[in-house]
Amino acid sequence: MPVIVLDAGHGGKDIGAEGNDLIEKKLTLQFVLKVEKYLNTKGNMSIHLTRRKDVFVPLENRSQIANRLNSNLFVSFHHNAGGGTGFESYIYPGLKNTTTGEIQKQMHKDIMTFLKVRDRGRKEEDFAVLRQTKMPAILLENLFLDSVMDAELLKKAIFVDELSQTIADSIAKIAVNL
Ligand SMILES: [Zn+2]
């Protein structure tokens, strides 16, 4: 049975990005809890979270949790800020032509098909959680908190539900081959 680790970015003293009355650490937790719920209804996967409360979890601990579980997939949830708009996904540099790259391609496409926002592309970056995890790992930047347009979407409960469902469906599809 594939083991999936969902990582809600930031938490506790580390609030992450802010904008338009939205706080990243709260939103990432909201998303992972919903994605976990949807994935659990599908069965045949073991779902774990790196945090399920508003607590600070050091980056090393997040990858350690996934490595100790011998998990098959690590998905880190974030929201952007800094004057842009849209969606982007990240994997560790140099993994484009590996299973990790295939997973990014699939998830990015599935999410963009639903979002219909600006596609900022599939990216590579040396983020700690991507570097330290031993299994395929992807980091999602789900829209910009400091964009009025993006924040309006993220404030809608139905949008959060549907995006969570979309991500869960994508993970379930990928998990079949893990
Ligand atoms: Zn973040």
GROMACS .gro file of C-alpha atoms and ligand atoms in nm:
model
  179
    1MET     CA    1   0.000   0.000   0.000
    2PRO     CA    2   0.154   0.335  -0.101
    3VAL     CA    3   0.246   0.567   0.185
    4ILE     CA    4   0.177   0.933   0.114
    5VAL     CA    5   0.307   1.219   0.330
    6LEU     CA    6   0.125   1.553   0.313
    7ASP     CA    7   0.330   1.846   0.442
    8ALA     CA    8   0.152   2.165   0.548
    9GLY     CA    9   0.415   2.436   0.501
   10HIS     CA   10   0.512   2.660   0.798
   11GLY     CA   11   0.326   2.656   1.135
   12GLY     CA   12   0.351   2.799   1.486
   13LYS     CA   13   0.604   3.083   1.504
   14ASP     CA   14   0.670   3.048   1.130
   15ILE     CA   15   0.359   3.200   0.975
   16GLY     CA   16   0.487   3.198   0.615
   17ALA     CA   17   0.347   3.447   0.367
   18GLU     CA   18   0.064   3.690   0.433
   19GLY     CA   19  -0.170   3.898   0.224
   20ASN     CA   20  -0.531   4.008   0.193
   21ASP     CA   21  -0.607   3.881   0.546
   22LEU     CA   22  -0.477   3.535   0.459
   23ILE     CA   23  -0.195   3.364   0.649
   24GLU     CA   24  -0.003   3.088   0.474
   25LYS     CA   25   0.042   2.856   0.774
   26LYS     CA   26  -0.335   2.845   0.834
   27LEU     CA   27  -0.426   2.787   0.472
   28THR     CA   28  -0.169   2.510   0.413
   29LEU     CA   29  -0.309   2.323   0.715
   30GLN     CA   30  -0.663   2.368   0.590
   31PHE     CA   31  -0.560   2.217   0.255
   32VAL     CA   32  -0.372   1.914   0.388
   33LEU     CA   33  -0.657   1.823   0.622
   34LYS     CA   34  -0.904   1.832   0.333
   35VAL     CA   35  -0.674   1.642   0.097
   36GLU     CA   36  -0.619   1.381   0.371
   37LYS     CA   37  -0.995   1.344   0.414
   38TYR     CA   38  -1.052   1.297   0.040
   39LEU     CA   39  -0.764   1.051   0.008
   40ASN     CA   40  -0.891   0.845   0.299
   41THR     CA   41  -1.227   0.801   0.128
   42LYS     CA   42  -1.045   0.642  -0.167
   43GLY     CA   43  -0.877   0.375   0.047
   44ASN     CA   44  -0.573   0.167  -0.043
   45MET     CA   45  -0.329   0.441   0.063
   46SER     CA   46  -0.166   0.519   0.394
   47ILE     CA   47  -0.183   0.895   0.450
   48HIS     CA   48   0.042   1.078   0.698
   49LEU     CA   49   0.077   1.446   0.785
   50THR     CA   50   0.390   1.627   0.908
   51ARG     CA   51   0.163   1.843   1.124
   52ARG     CA   52  -0.208   1.855   1.193
   53LYS     CA   53  -0.210   2.155   1.426
   54ASP     CA   54  -0.068   2.507   1.431
   55VAL     CA   55   0.277   2.400   1.554
   56PHE     CA   56   0.631   2.476   1.440
   57VAL     CA   57   0.796   2.175   1.274
   58PRO     CA   58   1.160   2.222   1.165
   59LEU     CA   59   1.227   2.143   0.797
   60GLU     CA   60   1.459   1.851   0.885
   61ASN     CA   61   1.183   1.688   1.090
   62ARG     CA   62   0.943   1.705   0.798
   63SER     CA   63   1.170   1.504   0.569
   64GLN     CA   64   1.267   1.273   0.859
   65ILE     CA   65   0.901   1.184   0.912
   66ALA     CA   66   0.868   1.085   0.546
   67ASN     CA   67   1.202   0.899   0.537
   68ARG     CA   68   1.126   0.700   0.854
   69LEU     CA   69   0.791   0.594   0.712
   70ASN     CA   70   0.963   0.484   0.390
   71SER     CA   71   0.694   0.686   0.220
   72ASN     CA   72   0.639   0.665  -0.156
   73LEU     CA   73   0.543   1.027  -0.216
   74PHE     CA   74   0.591   1.358  -0.034
   75VAL     CA   75   0.369   1.654  -0.121
   76SER     CA   76   0.446   1.992   0.037
   77PHE     CA   77   0.172   2.257   0.040
   78HIS     CA   78   0.254   2.627   0.018
   79HIS     CA   79   0.109   2.958  -0.097
   80ASN     CA   80   0.309   3.224  -0.272
   81ALA     CA   81   0.359   3.597  -0.217
   82GLY     CA   82   0.578   3.864  -0.368
   83GLY     CA   83   0.374   4.035  -0.633
   84GLY     CA   84   0.275   3.761  -0.877
   85THR     CA   85  -0.030   3.553  -0.956
   86GLY     CA   86  -0.097   3.192  -1.044
   87PHE     CA   87   0.030   2.843  -0.975
   88GLU     CA   88   0.376   2.683  -0.984
   89SER     CA   89   0.522   2.350  -0.872
   90TYR     CA   90   0.874   2.254  -0.767
   91ILE     CA   91   1.095   1.947  -0.764
   92TYR     CA   92   1.462   1.910  -0.670
   93PRO     CA   93   1.700   2.027  -0.948
   94GLY     CA   94   1.804   1.766  -1.202
   95LEU     CA   95   1.514   1.526  -1.153
   96LYS     CA   96   1.312   1.627  -1.458
   97ASN     CA   97   1.373   1.295  -1.638
   98THR     CA   98   1.302   1.074  -1.337
   99THR     CA   99   0.987   0.943  -1.167
  100THR     CA  100   0.980   1.270  -0.970
  101GLY     CA  101   0.966   1.466  -1.297
  102GLU     CA  102   0.686   1.245  -1.428
  103ILE     CA  103   0.490   1.300  -1.107
  104GLN     CA  104   0.540   1.676  -1.133
  105LYS     CA  105   0.422   1.671  -1.496
  106GLN     CA  106   0.105   1.481  -1.406
  107MET     CA  107   0.015   1.676  -1.089
  108HIS     CA  108   0.093   2.012  -1.245
  109LYS     CA  109  -0.132   1.932  -1.542
  110ASP     CA  110  -0.416   1.800  -1.323
  111ILE     CA  111  -0.407   2.108  -1.099
  112MET     CA  112  -0.379   2.358  -1.386
  113THR     CA  113  -0.673   2.192  -1.565
  114PHE     CA  114  -0.886   2.280  -1.263
  115LEU     CA  115  -0.731   2.617  -1.171
  116LYS     CA  116  -0.734   2.797  -1.503
  117VAL     CA  117  -0.509   3.068  -1.353
  118ARG     CA  118  -0.171   3.186  -1.480
  119ASP     CA  119   0.058   2.887  -1.526
  120ARG     CA  120   0.398   2.990  -1.385
  121GLY     CA  121   0.546   2.658  -1.486
  122ARG     CA  122   0.709   2.344  -1.355
  123LYS     CA  123   1.016   2.458  -1.165
  124GLU     CA  124   1.321   2.317  -0.989
  125GLU     CA  125   1.465   2.452  -0.665
  126ASP     CA  126   1.697   2.336  -0.390
  127PHE     CA  127   1.435   2.347  -0.112
  128ALA     CA  128   1.526   2.156   0.207
  129VAL     CA  129   1.218   1.933   0.203
  130LEU     CA  130   1.287   1.838  -0.159
  131ARG     CA  131   1.660   1.778  -0.096
  132GLN     CA  132   1.628   1.578   0.225
  133THR     CA  133   1.343   1.347   0.130
  134LYS     CA  134   1.449   1.011  -0.013
  135MET     CA  135   1.129   0.954  -0.214
  136PRO     CA  136   0.973   1.152  -0.501
  137ALA     CA  137   0.884   1.491  -0.355
  138ILE     CA  138   0.692   1.783  -0.497
  139LEU     CA  139   0.616   2.127  -0.358
  140LEU     CA  140   0.301   2.312  -0.464
  141GLU     CA  141   0.268   2.691  -0.455
  142ASN     CA  142  -0.110   2.727  -0.464
  143LEU     CA  143  -0.165   3.089  -0.576
  144PHE     CA  144  -0.048   3.421  -0.430
  145LEU     CA  145  -0.181   3.552  -0.101
  146ASP     CA  146  -0.088   3.908  -0.192
  147SER     CA  147  -0.279   3.897  -0.521
  148VAL     CA  148  -0.634   4.026  -0.475
  149MET     CA  149  -0.755   3.796  -0.753
  150ASP     CA  150  -0.586   3.484  -0.612
  151ALA     CA  151  -0.686   3.568  -0.253
  152GLU     CA  152  -1.051   3.599  -0.356
  153LEU     CA  153  -1.038   3.241  -0.481
  154LEU     CA  154  -0.861   3.112  -0.169
  155LYS     CA  155  -1.125   3.276   0.054
  156LYS     CA  156  -1.405   3.076  -0.108
  157ALA     CA  157  -1.480   2.753   0.081
  158ILE     CA  158  -1.606   2.584  -0.236
  159PHE     CA  159  -1.280   2.669  -0.417
  160VAL     CA  160  -1.067   2.529  -0.132
  161ASP     CA  161  -1.282   2.214  -0.137
  162GLU     CA  162  -1.256   2.168  -0.511
  163LEU     CA  163  -0.883   2.233  -0.530
  164SER     CA  164  -0.828   1.988  -0.242
  165GLN     CA  165  -1.037   1.731  -0.425
  166THR     CA  166  -0.839   1.792  -0.744
  167ILE     CA  167  -0.507   1.743  -0.564
  168ALA     CA  168  -0.638   1.429  -0.390
  169ASP     CA  169  -0.761   1.283  -0.721
  170SER     CA  170  -0.422   1.351  -0.878
  171ILE     CA  171  -0.232   1.190  -0.587
  172ALA     CA  172  -0.462   0.885  -0.600
  173LYS     CA  173  -0.400   0.847  -0.973
  174ILE     CA  174  -0.022   0.871  -0.922
  175ALA     CA  175  -0.028   0.638  -0.620
  176VAL     CA  176  -0.149   0.348  -0.836
  177ASN     CA  177   0.197   0.342  -0.999
  178LEU     CA  178   0.408   0.400  -0.686
  179ZN      ZN  179   0.561   2.864   0.207
   0.00000   0.00000   0.00000
